PDB file of C-alpha atoms in Angstrom:
ATOM      1  CA  MET A 261     146.357  78.459  47.971  1.00  0.00           C
ATOM      2  CA  VAL A 262     146.609  81.114  50.596  1.00  0.00           C
ATOM      3  CA  THR A 263     144.115  83.580  50.068  1.00  0.00           C
ATOM      4  CA  TRP A 264     141.579  80.437  49.576  1.00  0.00           C
ATOM      5  CA  LYS A 265     142.754  79.260  53.172  1.00  0.00           C
ATOM      6  CA  ARG A 266     142.301  82.902  54.336  1.00  0.00           C
ATOM      7  CA  GLU A 267     138.558  82.426  53.015  1.00  0.00           C
ATOM      8  CA  MET A 268     137.921  78.837  54.237  1.00  0.00           C
ATOM      9  CA  GLN A 269     138.902  80.131  58.103  1.00  0.00           C
ATOM     10  CA  PRO A 270     135.780  82.397  59.038  1.00  0.00           C
ATOM     11  CA  SER A 271     133.685  78.759  57.811  1.00  0.00           C
ATOM     12  CA  ILE A 272     135.593  76.852  60.282  1.00  0.00           C
ATOM     13  CA  ARG A 273     135.596  78.538  63.172  1.00  0.00           C
ATOM     14  CA  ARG A 274     131.537  79.317  62.547  1.00  0.00           C
ATOM     15  CA  LYS A 275     131.594  75.179  62.713  1.00  0.00           C
ATOM     16  CA  GLN A 276     133.686  75.180  65.679  1.00  0.00           C
ATOM     17  CA  ASN A 277     131.885  78.284  67.761  1.00  0.00           C
ATOM     18  CA  SER A 278     128.419  76.053  67.042  1.00  0.00           C
ATOM     19  CA  VAL A 279     130.046  72.908  68.397  1.00  0.00           C
ATOM     20  CA  LEU A 280     130.767  74.494  71.040  1.00  0.00           C
ATOM     21  CA  HIS A 281     127.584  76.022  71.752  1.00  0.00           C
ATOM     22  CA  ALA A 282     125.872  73.053  71.230  1.00  0.00           C
ATOM     23  CA  ALA A 283     128.099  71.207  73.669  1.00  0.00           C
ATOM     24  CA  THR A 284     127.259  74.197  76.587  1.00  0.00           C
ATOM     25  CA  PHE A 285     123.977  73.085  75.662  1.00  0.00           C
ATOM     26  CA  MET A 286     124.144  70.116  76.133  1.00  0.00           C
ATOM     27  CA  SER A 287     126.471  70.304  79.261  1.00  0.00           C
ATOM     28  CA  SER A 288     123.826  73.285  80.261  1.00  0.00           C
ATOM     29  CA  ARG A 289     120.779  70.694  79.777  1.00  0.00           C
ATOM     30  CA  SER A 290     122.194  67.758  81.686  1.00  0.00           C
ATOM     31  CA  ALA A 291     123.227  69.993  84.525  1.00  0.00           C
ATOM     32  CA  GLY A 292     120.095  70.927  84.878  1.00  0.00           C
ATOM     33  CA  SER A 293     118.393  67.550  84.918  1.00  0.00           C
ATOM     34  CA  VAL A 294     121.224  65.698  87.206  1.00  0.00           C
ATOM     35  CA  GLU A 295     119.768  69.461  89.714  1.00  0.00           C
ATOM     36  CA  MET A 296     116.571  68.183  89.191  1.00  0.00           C
ATOM     37  CA  GLU A 297     116.554  64.163  89.927  1.00  0.00           C
ATOM     38  CA  GLU A 298     118.961  65.882  93.146  1.00  0.00           C
ATOM     39  CA  VAL A 299     116.015  67.794  94.082  1.00  0.00           C
ATOM     40  CA  LEU A 300     113.017  64.639  93.513  1.00  0.00           C
ATOM     41  CA  LEU A 301     115.500  62.224  95.435  1.00  0.00           C
ATOM     42  CA  ASN A 302     116.544  64.923  98.332  1.00  0.00           C
ATOM     43  CA  PRO A 303     113.721  67.112  98.627  1.00  0.00           C
ATOM     44  CA  ARG A 304     114.103  69.908 100.820  1.00  0.00           C
ATOM     45  CA  PHE A 305     111.401  71.895 103.180  1.00  0.00           C
ATOM     46  CA  HIS A 306     112.360  75.288 102.430  1.00  0.00           C
ATOM     47  CA  LEU A 307     111.846  76.830 106.221  1.00  0.00           C
ATOM     48  CA  ASP A 308     113.485  79.790 105.667  1.00  0.00           C
ATOM     49  CA  LEU A 309     110.950  80.749 103.361  1.00  0.00           C
ATOM     50  CA  TRP A 310     107.914  79.914 104.685  1.00  0.00           C
ATOM     51  CA  LEU A 311     109.276  81.427 107.908  1.00  0.00           C
ATOM     52  CA  ALA A 312     109.639  84.925 105.925  1.00  0.00           C
ATOM     53  CA  PHE A 313     106.670  84.362 104.159  1.00  0.00           C
ATOM     54  CA  THR A 314     104.475  83.700 107.299  1.00  0.00           C
ATOM     55  CA  LEU A 315     105.741  87.226 109.469  1.00  0.00           C
ATOM     56  CA  GLN A 316     105.862  89.246 106.289  1.00  0.00           C
ATOM     57  CA  ASN A 317     101.717  87.863 106.966  1.00  0.00           C
ATOM     58  CA  TRP A 318     101.015  88.482 109.822  1.00  0.00           C
ATOM     59  CA  ILE A 319     102.937  91.348 111.150  1.00  0.00           C
ATOM     60  CA  LEU A 320     102.451  93.190 107.884  1.00  0.00           C
ATOM     61  CA  ASP A 321      99.602  92.242 106.591  1.00  0.00           C
ATOM     62  CA  VAL A 322      97.079  91.152 109.706  1.00  0.00           C
ATOM     63  CA  GLY A 323      98.935  93.744 112.009  1.00  0.00           C
ATOM     64  CA  ARG A 324      97.335  96.814 110.538  1.00  0.00           C
ATOM     65  CA  PRO A 325      94.142  96.563 111.748  1.00  0.00           C
ATOM     66  CA  VAL A 326      95.345  94.775 114.730  1.00  0.00           C
ATOM     67  CA  VAL A 327      97.713  98.183 115.326  1.00  0.00           C
ATOM     68  CA  THR A 328      94.241 100.197 114.202  1.00  0.00           C
ATOM     69  CA  LEU A 329      92.600  98.771 116.808  1.00  0.00           C
ATOM     70  CA  VAL A 330      94.881  99.209 119.960  1.00  0.00           C
ATOM     71  CA  LEU A 331      96.679 101.983 119.239  1.00  0.00           C
ATOM     72  CA  PRO A 332      95.068 105.413 119.690  1.00  0.00           C
ATOM     73  CA  ALA A 333      93.214 107.553 116.797  1.00  0.00           C
ATOM     74  CA  ASP A 334      95.559 110.602 117.755  1.00  0.00           C
ATOM     75  CA  TRP A 335      97.957 108.776 118.136  1.00  0.00           C
ATOM     76  CA  THR A 336      99.381 110.241 114.935  1.00  0.00           C
ATOM     77  CA  PRO A 337      98.353 113.000 112.870  1.00  0.00           C
ATOM     78  CA  LEU A 338      95.265 112.601 110.764  1.00  0.00           C
ATOM     79  CA  ASN A 339      97.205 113.852 107.406  1.00  0.00           C
ATOM     80  CA  ARG A 340     100.439 112.102 108.068  1.00  0.00           C
ATOM     81  CA  PRO A 341     100.660 107.885 107.658  1.00  0.00           C
ATOM     82  CA  GLY A 342     100.370 106.381 110.967  1.00  0.00           C
ATOM     83  CA  ALA A 343     101.844 102.649 111.898  1.00  0.00           C
ATOM     84  CA  ALA A 344      99.014 100.384 109.979  1.00  0.00           C
ATOM     85  CA  GLU A 345     100.034 102.582 107.159  1.00  0.00           C
ATOM     86  CA  TYR A 346     104.214 102.130 107.563  1.00  0.00           C
ATOM     87  CA  LEU A 347     103.476  98.638 108.103  1.00  0.00           C
ATOM     88  CA  HIS A 348     101.710  98.628 104.710  1.00  0.00           C
ATOM     89  CA  ILE A 349     104.551  99.984 102.925  1.00  0.00           C
ATOM     90  CA  LEU A 350     107.213  97.695 104.500  1.00  0.00           C
ATOM     91  CA  TYR A 351     104.836  95.018 102.860  1.00  0.00           C
ATOM     92  CA  ASN A 352     104.653  96.604  99.195  1.00  0.00           C
ATOM     93  CA  ILE A 353     108.399  96.389  99.396  1.00  0.00           C
ATOM     94  CA  THR A 354     109.023  92.781 101.187  1.00  0.00           C
ATOM     95  CA  ALA A 355     106.002  90.978  99.676  1.00  0.00           C
ATOM     96  CA  PRO A 356     107.289  91.465  95.778  1.00  0.00           C
ATOM     97  CA  LEU A 357     110.518  90.217  97.116  1.00  0.00           C
ATOM     98  CA  ILE A 358     109.429  86.966  98.984  1.00  0.00           C
ATOM     99  CA  LEU A 359     107.521  86.409  95.861  1.00  0.00           C
ATOM    100  CA  LEU A 360     110.732  86.360  93.469  1.00  0.00           C
ATOM    101  CA  LYS A 361     112.394  84.146  96.081  1.00  0.00           C
ATOM    102  CA  MET A 362     109.302  82.156  95.423  1.00  0.00           C
ATOM    103  CA  LEU A 363     110.016  81.754  91.492  1.00  0.00           C
ATOM    104  CA  GLU A 364     113.472  81.101  92.087  1.00  0.00           C
ATOM    105  CA  ARG A 365     112.690  77.853  93.599  1.00  0.00           C
ATOM    106  CA  SER A 366     110.301  77.180  91.225  1.00  0.00           C
ATOM    107  CA  PRO A 367     110.980  74.752  88.617  1.00  0.00           C
ATOM    108  CA  ARG A 368     108.517  76.154  85.964  1.00  0.00           C
ATOM    109  CA  THR A 369     110.312  79.707  84.908  1.00  0.00           C
ATOM    110  CA  LEU A 370     107.955  82.120  83.594  1.00  0.00           C
ATOM    111  CA  PRO A 371     109.557  84.839  80.615  1.00  0.00           C
ATOM    112  CA  ARG A 372     111.353  87.411  82.180  1.00  0.00           C
ATOM    113  CA  THR A 373     109.145  90.178  81.294  1.00  0.00           C
ATOM    114  CA  ALA A 374     106.253  88.010  82.949  1.00  0.00           C
ATOM    115  CA  VAL A 375     107.982  88.468  85.832  1.00  0.00           C
ATOM    116  CA  ARG A 376     108.908  92.037  85.762  1.00  0.00           C
ATOM    117  CA  LEU A 377     105.224  92.475  84.791  1.00  0.00           C
ATOM    118  CA  GLY A 378     103.984  90.746  87.498  1.00  0.00           C
ATOM    119  CA  VAL A 379     106.017  92.131  89.866  1.00  0.00           C
ATOM    120  CA  ILE A 380     105.115  95.688  88.793  1.00  0.00           C
ATOM    121  CA  THR A 381     101.567  94.779  88.772  1.00  0.00           C
ATOM    122  CA  VAL A 382     101.947  93.364  92.699  1.00  0.00           C
ATOM    123  CA  VAL A 383     103.153  96.868  93.845  1.00  0.00           C
ATOM    124  CA  MET A 384     100.669  98.952  91.818  1.00  0.00           C
ATOM    125  CA  GLY A 385      97.897  96.820  93.486  1.00  0.00           C
ATOM    126  CA  THR A 386      99.212  96.940  97.205  1.00  0.00           C
ATOM    127  CA  SER A 387      99.926 100.858  96.590  1.00  0.00           C
ATOM    128  CA  LEU A 388      96.102 101.632  95.288  1.00  0.00           C
ATOM    129  CA  HIS A 389      95.769  99.424  98.365  1.00  0.00           C
ATOM    130  CA  LEU A 390      97.912 101.452 100.790  1.00  0.00           C
ATOM    131  CA  ALA A 391      95.824 104.861  99.577  1.00  0.00           C
ATOM    132  CA  ALA A 392      92.505 103.972  99.672  1.00  0.00           C
ATOM    133  CA  ASP A 393      92.675 101.829 102.622  1.00  0.00           C
ATOM    134  CA  SER A 394      94.026 104.880 104.212  1.00  0.00           C
ATOM    135  CA  ILE A 395      91.575 107.039 103.488  1.00  0.00           C
ATOM    136  CA  THR A 396      88.666 104.455 104.955  1.00  0.00           C
ATOM    137  CA  ARG A 397      90.643 103.941 108.167  1.00  0.00           C
ATOM    138  CA  ARG A 398      89.984 108.159 108.559  1.00  0.00           C
ATOM    139  CA  LEU A 399      86.428 107.595 107.140  1.00  0.00           C
ATOM    140  CA  MET A 400      85.232 105.533 109.824  1.00  0.00           C
ATOM    141  CA  LEU A 401      86.564 107.597 112.525  1.00  0.00           C
ATOM    142  CA  ILE A 402      83.247 110.153 111.637  1.00  0.00           C
ATOM    143  CA  GLY A 403      81.009 107.497 111.489  1.00  0.00           C
ATOM    144  CA  TYR A 404      81.200 105.895 108.253  1.00  0.00           C
ATOM    145  CA  GLN A 405      80.058 101.955 108.319  1.00  0.00           C
ATOM    146  CA  LEU A 406      81.520  99.324 106.816  1.00  0.00           C
ATOM    147  CA  HIS A 407      78.102  96.868 106.815  1.00  0.00           C
ATOM    148  CA  LEU A 408      76.538  99.478 104.247  1.00  0.00           C
ATOM    149  CA  SER A 409      77.092 101.199 100.538  1.00  0.00           C
ATOM    150  CA  VAL A 410      78.559 104.155  99.750  1.00  0.00           C
ATOM    151  CA  ARG A 411      75.758 105.443  98.878  1.00  0.00           C
ATOM    152  CA  ASP A 412      73.632 104.360 102.096  1.00  0.00           C
ATOM    153  CA  ASN A 413      76.384 105.612 104.332  1.00  0.00           C
ATOM    154  CA  PRO A 414      74.764 108.561 107.031  1.00  0.00           C
ATOM    155  CA  VAL A 415      78.044 109.923 106.666  1.00  0.00           C
ATOM    156  CA  MET A 416      77.687 110.044 102.563  1.00  0.00           C
ATOM    157  CA  LYS A 417      74.642 111.569 102.203  1.00  0.00           C
ATOM    158  CA  ASN A 418      75.197 114.542 104.092  1.00  0.00           C
ATOM    159  CA  LEU A 419      77.836 115.636 101.161  1.00  0.00           C
ATOM    160  CA  LYS A 420      76.995 118.236  99.226  1.00  0.00           C
ATOM    161  CA  PRO A 421      77.709 118.799  96.341  1.00  0.00           C
ATOM    162  CA  SER A 422      76.555 115.042  96.462  1.00  0.00           C
ATOM    163  CA  SER A 423      78.889 114.061  93.106  1.00  0.00           C
ATOM    164  CA  LEU A 424      81.301 113.686  95.258  1.00  0.00           C
ATOM    165  CA  ILE A 425      80.206 110.388  96.144  1.00  0.00           C
ATOM    166  CA  ASP A 426      80.940 109.586  92.725  1.00  0.00           C
ATOM    167  CA  ALA A 427      84.445 110.056  93.762  1.00  0.00           C
ATOM    168  CA  PHE A 428      84.311 108.061  97.208  1.00  0.00           C
ATOM    169  CA  GLU A 429      82.755 105.127  94.700  1.00  0.00           C
ATOM    170  CA  LEU A 430      85.752 104.950  92.582  1.00  0.00           C
ATOM    171  CA  LEU A 431      88.081 104.694  95.938  1.00  0.00           C
ATOM    172  CA  PHE A 432      86.320 102.131  96.942  1.00  0.00           C
ATOM    173  CA  TYR A 433      86.794 100.364  93.942  1.00  0.00           C
ATOM    174  CA  TYR A 434      90.125 101.095  93.879  1.00  0.00           C
ATOM    175  CA  ASP A 435      90.527  99.272  97.291  1.00  0.00           C
ATOM    176  CA  ASP A 436      87.847  96.672  97.050  1.00  0.00           C
ATOM    177  CA  THR A 437      88.277  95.678  93.211  1.00  0.00           C
ATOM    178  CA  LEU A 438      91.225  96.508  90.998  1.00  0.00           C
ATOM    179  CA  GLY A 439      93.700  96.805  94.465  1.00  0.00           C
ATOM    180  CA  HIS A 440      92.944  93.417  94.854  1.00  0.00           C
ATOM    181  CA  LEU A 441      92.715  91.797  91.579  1.00  0.00           C
ATOM    182  CA  MET A 442      96.531  93.435  91.107  1.00  0.00           C
ATOM    183  CA  TRP A 443      97.069  92.431  94.072  1.00  0.00           C
ATOM    184  CA  TYR A 444      96.269  88.692  94.982  1.00  0.00           C
ATOM    185  CA  VAL A 445      95.877  87.657  91.092  1.00  0.00           C
ATOM    186  CA  PRO A 446     100.428  87.249  90.883  1.00  0.00           C
ATOM    187  CA  LEU A 447     100.624  86.197  93.952  1.00  0.00           C
ATOM    188  CA  PHE A 448      97.702  82.862  93.693  1.00  0.00           C
ATOM    189  CA  LEU A 449     100.138  82.660  90.764  1.00  0.00           C
ATOM    190  CA  VAL A 450     102.791  82.536  92.288  1.00  0.00           C
ATOM    191  CA  LEU A 451     101.731  80.247  95.036  1.00  0.00           C
ATOM    192  CA  PHE A 452     100.847  77.794  91.892  1.00  0.00           C
ATOM    193  CA  LEU A 453     104.122  77.722  90.548  1.00  0.00           C
ATOM    194  CA  PHE A 454     106.266  77.119  93.762  1.00  0.00           C
ATOM    195  CA  PHE A 455     103.757  74.066  94.242  1.00  0.00           C
ATOM    196  CA  SER A 456     104.216  72.264  91.142  1.00  0.00           C
ATOM    197  CA  GLY A 457     107.832  72.219  92.137  1.00  0.00           C
ATOM    198  CA  CYS A 458     106.825  70.714  95.367  1.00  0.00           C
ATOM    199  CA  PHE A 459     106.775  66.946  94.575  1.00  0.00           C
ATOM    200  CA  SER A 460     109.272  63.921  95.124  1.00  0.00           C
ATOM    201  CA  HIS A 461     109.056  60.308  94.234  1.00  0.00           C
ATOM    202  CA  ARG A 462     106.467  58.313  94.866  1.00  0.00           C
ATOM    203  CA  LYS A 463     109.287  56.001  97.032  1.00  0.00           C
ATOM    204  CA  GLN A 464     110.249  58.905  99.444  1.00  0.00           C
ATOM    205  CA  GLU A 465     108.409  58.941 102.771  1.00  0.00           C
ATOM    206  CA  GLU A 466     105.247  61.352 102.964  1.00  0.00           C
ATOM    207  CA  LYS A 467     106.271  62.661 105.998  1.00  0.00           C
ATOM    208  CA  THR A 468     104.771  66.219 107.015  1.00  0.00           C
ATOM    209  CA  PRO A 469     107.925  68.191 108.667  1.00  0.00           C
ATOM    210  CA  ALA A 470     107.204  69.277 112.431  1.00  0.00           C
ATOM    211  CA  ALA A 471     108.201  72.281 111.489  1.00  0.00           C
ATOM    212  CA  ALA A 472     105.121  72.616 108.119  1.00  0.00           C
ATOM    213  CA  TRP A 473     103.322  71.071 111.332  1.00  0.00           C
ATOM    214  CA  MET A 474     104.166  74.668 113.265  1.00  0.00           C
ATOM    215  CA  LEU A 475     103.583  76.510 110.527  1.00  0.00           C
ATOM    216  CA  LEU A 476     100.484  75.103 109.302  1.00  0.00           C
ATOM    217  CA  ILE A 477      97.570  76.984 110.997  1.00  0.00           C
ATOM    218  CA  PRO A 478      99.362  80.385 111.017  1.00  0.00           C
ATOM    219  CA  ASN A 479      99.054  79.924 107.213  1.00  0.00           C
ATOM    220  CA  ALA A 480      95.413  78.435 107.377  1.00  0.00           C
ATOM    221  CA  ALA A 481      94.529  81.315 109.437  1.00  0.00           C
ATOM    222  CA  TYR A 482      95.976  84.133 106.731  1.00  0.00           C
ATOM    223  CA  TYR A 483      94.407  81.878 103.441  1.00  0.00           C
ATOM    224  CA  TRP A 484      91.507  82.212 105.405  1.00  0.00           C
ATOM    225  CA  TYR A 485      92.006  86.343 106.136  1.00  0.00           C
ATOM    226  CA  LEU A 486      92.578  86.812 102.175  1.00  0.00           C
ATOM    227  CA  ILE A 487      89.373  84.928 100.947  1.00  0.00           C
ATOM    228  CA  THR A 488      87.527  86.629 104.103  1.00  0.00           C
ATOM    229  CA  GLU A 489      88.775  90.048 103.956  1.00  0.00           C
ATOM    230  CA  GLY A 490      90.064  90.003 100.601  1.00  0.00           C
ATOM    231  CA  GLN A 491      87.171  88.647  99.414  1.00  0.00           C
ATOM    232  CA  THR A 492      89.449  86.530  96.708  1.00  0.00           C
ATOM    233  CA  PHE A 493      87.258  82.964  96.846  1.00  0.00           C
ATOM    234  CA  ILE A 494      87.517  82.696  93.303  1.00  0.00           C
ATOM    235  CA  LEU A 495      90.688  82.734  93.146  1.00  0.00           C
ATOM    236  CA  PHE A 496      91.557  80.549  96.368  1.00  0.00           C
ATOM    237  CA  ILE A 497      89.034  77.774  95.160  1.00  0.00           C
ATOM    238  CA  PHE A 498      90.287  77.808  90.959  1.00  0.00           C
ATOM    239  CA  THR A 499      94.205  77.742  92.739  1.00  0.00           C
ATOM    240  CA  PHE A 500      93.394  75.408  95.104  1.00  0.00           C
ATOM    241  CA  PHE A 501      91.614  72.668  92.194  1.00  0.00           C
ATOM    242  CA  ALA A 502      94.603  73.741  89.778  1.00  0.00           C
ATOM    243  CA  MET A 503      96.782  71.906  92.701  1.00  0.00           C
ATOM    244  CA  MET A 504      94.746  69.612  92.838  1.00  0.00           C
ATOM    245  CA  ALA A 505      94.948  69.140  89.470  1.00  0.00           C
ATOM    246  CA  THR A 506      98.446  68.715  89.379  1.00  0.00           C
ATOM    247  CA  VAL A 507      98.729  66.375  92.692  1.00  0.00           C
ATOM    248  CA  MET A 508      96.417  64.146  90.200  1.00  0.00           C
ATOM    249  CA  HIS A 509      99.236  64.487  86.787  1.00  0.00           C
ATOM    250  CA  LYS A 510     102.175  64.030  89.812  1.00  0.00           C
ATOM    251  CA  ARG A 511     100.578  60.381  90.464  1.00  0.00           C
ATOM    252  CA  ARG A 512     100.199  59.450  87.251  1.00  0.00           C
ATOM    253  CA  ARG A 513     103.686  60.287  86.789  1.00  0.00           C
ATOM    254  CA  GLY A 514     105.062  58.248  90.178  1.00  0.00           C
ATOM    255  CA  MET A 515     105.508  61.276  92.178  1.00  0.00           C
ATOM    256  CA  VAL A 516     103.683  62.937  95.631  1.00  0.00           C
ATOM    257  CA  PRO A 517     103.912  66.158  97.489  1.00  0.00           C
ATOM    258  CA  ASP A 518     106.760  66.662  99.255  1.00  0.00           C
ATOM    259  CA  GLY A 519     106.939  68.844 102.719  1.00  0.00           C
ATOM    260  CA  ASN A 520     105.961  71.805 100.749  1.00  0.00           C
ATOM    261  CA  GLY A 521     103.730  70.051  99.340  1.00  0.00           C
ATOM    262  CA  LEU A 522     101.917  68.532 101.849  1.00  0.00           C
ATOM    263  CA  LEU A 523     102.173  72.245 104.145  1.00  0.00           C
ATOM    264  CA  THR A 524     101.053  74.529 101.313  1.00  0.00           C
ATOM    265  CA  LEU A 525      97.833  71.777  99.991  1.00  0.00           C
ATOM    266  CA  TYR A 526      97.384  68.307 101.918  1.00  0.00           C
ATOM    267  CA  SER A 527      98.531  64.529 103.328  1.00  0.00           C
ATOM    268  CA  PRO A 528      97.202  62.300 101.411  1.00  0.00           C
ATOM    269  CA  SER A 529      97.138  60.640 105.259  1.00  0.00           C
ATOM    270  CA  CYS A 530      95.341  63.026 107.268  1.00  0.00           C
ATOM    271  CA  LEU A 531      93.544  65.494 104.598  1.00  0.00           C
ATOM    272  CA  VAL A 532      95.708  68.246 106.126  1.00  0.00           C
ATOM    273  CA  GLY A 533      96.941  71.503 104.814  1.00  0.00           C
ATOM    274  CA  SER A 534      97.100  75.171 105.139  1.00  0.00           C
ATOM    275  CA  PHE A 535      94.881  75.364 101.943  1.00  0.00           C
ATOM    276  CA  SER A 536      92.639  72.832 102.740  1.00  0.00           C
ATOM    277  CA  ALA A 537      92.223  74.075 106.736  1.00  0.00           C
ATOM    278  CA  ALA A 538      91.591  77.268 105.011  1.00  0.00           C
ATOM    279  CA  LEU A 539      88.413  76.441 103.071  1.00  0.00           C
ATOM    280  CA  VAL A 540      87.045  74.778 106.220  1.00  0.00           C
ATOM    281  CA  LEU A 541      87.623  77.190 107.888  1.00  0.00           C
ATOM    282  CA  VAL A 542      85.890  79.707 105.895  1.00  0.00           C
ATOM    283  CA  ALA A 543      82.488  77.230 105.860  1.00  0.00           C
ATOM    284  CA  VAL A 544      82.603  77.461 108.901  1.00  0.00           C
ATOM    285  CA  TRP A 545      82.459  81.152 109.296  1.00  0.00           C
ATOM    286  CA  VAL A 546      79.760  81.391 106.407  1.00  0.00           C
ATOM    287  CA  ALA A 547      77.588  78.971 107.897  1.00  0.00           C
ATOM    288  CA  TRP A 548      78.050  80.762 111.565  1.00  0.00           C
ATOM    289  CA  LEU A 549      76.516  84.162 109.632  1.00  0.00           C
ATOM    290  CA  TRP A 550      74.502  82.741 107.059  1.00  0.00           C
ATOM    291  CA  SER A 551      71.210  83.987 107.972  1.00  0.00           C
ATOM    292  CA  ASP A 552      72.812  87.980 108.919  1.00  0.00           C
ATOM    293  CA  GLY A 553      70.371  90.039 107.081  1.00  0.00           C
ATOM    294  CA  VAL A 554      72.188  93.106 107.177  1.00  0.00           C
ATOM    295  CA  LEU A 555      75.873  91.294 106.155  1.00  0.00           C
ATOM    296  CA  ARG A 556      73.413  89.465 103.173  1.00  0.00           C
ATOM    297  CA  LYS A 557      72.823  93.560 101.508  1.00  0.00           C
ATOM    298  CA  LYS A 558      76.184  94.222 102.124  1.00  0.00           C
ATOM    299  CA  HIS A 559      77.309  90.553  99.916  1.00  0.00           C
ATOM    300  CA  PRO A 560      74.770  89.935  97.997  1.00  0.00           C
ATOM    301  CA  GLY A 561      74.813  87.353  94.657  1.00  0.00           C
ATOM    302  CA  LEU A 562      75.810  83.534  95.127  1.00  0.00           C
ATOM    303  CA  ILE A 563      79.199  84.215  96.451  1.00  0.00           C
ATOM    304  CA  TYR A 564      78.640  85.346 100.361  1.00  0.00           C
ATOM    305  CA  VAL A 565      81.514  85.624 102.332  1.00  0.00           C
ATOM    306  CA  PRO A 566      81.181  88.263 104.896  1.00  0.00           C
ATOM    307  CA  GLN A 567      84.552  90.308 105.710  1.00  0.00           C
ATOM    308  CA  PRO A 568      85.502  90.313 108.981  1.00  0.00           C
ATOM    309  CA  ARG A 569      86.199  94.091 109.494  1.00  0.00           C
ATOM    310  CA  THR A 570      82.590  94.466 108.414  1.00  0.00           C
ATOM    311  CA  VAL A 571      81.599  92.169 110.972  1.00  0.00           C
ATOM    312  CA  TYR A 572      83.778  93.949 113.490  1.00  0.00           C
ATOM    313  CA  THR A 573      82.239  97.460 113.164  1.00  0.00           C
ATOM    314  CA  LEU A 574      78.661  96.172 112.906  1.00  0.00           C
ATOM    315  CA  TYR A 575      78.793  94.051 116.216  1.00  0.00           C
ATOM    316  CA  LEU A 576      81.895  94.126 118.204  1.00  0.00           C
ATOM    317  CA  GLN A 577      82.469  97.903 117.889  1.00  0.00           C
ATOM    318  CA  GLN A 578      78.714  98.864 118.763  1.00  0.00           C
ATOM    319  CA  ASN A 579      79.193  96.696 122.153  1.00  0.00           C
ATOM    320  CA  ASN A 580      82.835  98.108 122.838  1.00  0.00           C
ATOM    321  CA  HIS A 581      80.979 101.583 122.309  1.00  0.00           C
ATOM    322  CA  THR A 582      77.908 100.796 124.362  1.00  0.00           C
TER     323      THR A 582
END
């Protein structure tokens, strides 16, 4: 009898543990559903997150070419990092942290392995861009012209041996193609996942917060900068349509964008949002430079979106020197 009781004790303990695990799982699910319901009933505008995102983009990303134009070229030795490079290094640190913070506040969570791979990809992409862009800035000081291809540049035609041109073409491939893809694909994916949680019940009033109106123009201008200078029109337009499809799907379930969603995409009452405004800015930019033959050679193909830095070095910089 004692032996039988001893044999039954492990099975009883296993059953008790399974019941406890089930109860814990159900309580966590119920707690999560209650928390999600509170979010839907009381939507929160993430002002701290949007401020950090906006300040980082304008100071550490857009500020890099501004610093290069303002500070003298000999302010720091050319064989050492300059002020623009230090801003880029800071961006490489802050960008993954802000993207991780966005994922924490998103209802759609990715597997940890995917999140880690995404952070690694962003850091690698921004690091490739840092190294290649630093060399590009120094090439511009000796006469490199951004509106021309690598082989058509007068500086490159004088290189000996001529096989060095292949090395510079590889450098610009890291800068304009591979680095941008590794940088911007995770960025737009995180923005989409974050946007998927920016909804509330239809009975909530669709009203853009005052802070969102203040951040609308800086965010729209930065997205315009990403599309034009970063050459990310395809990524941007796919993200835009994915957000539009999400809005249509959520509306069928009785939900509408909250303040964060209105800032990101648009407001049904006035069609204002950072993504929508950025598309308008890009359309105006392309229409203004549509008939430019020089930029057409720089950006051949179906999608024609000139880069602002190319326009500056082609026209404004030459006028300044004259």
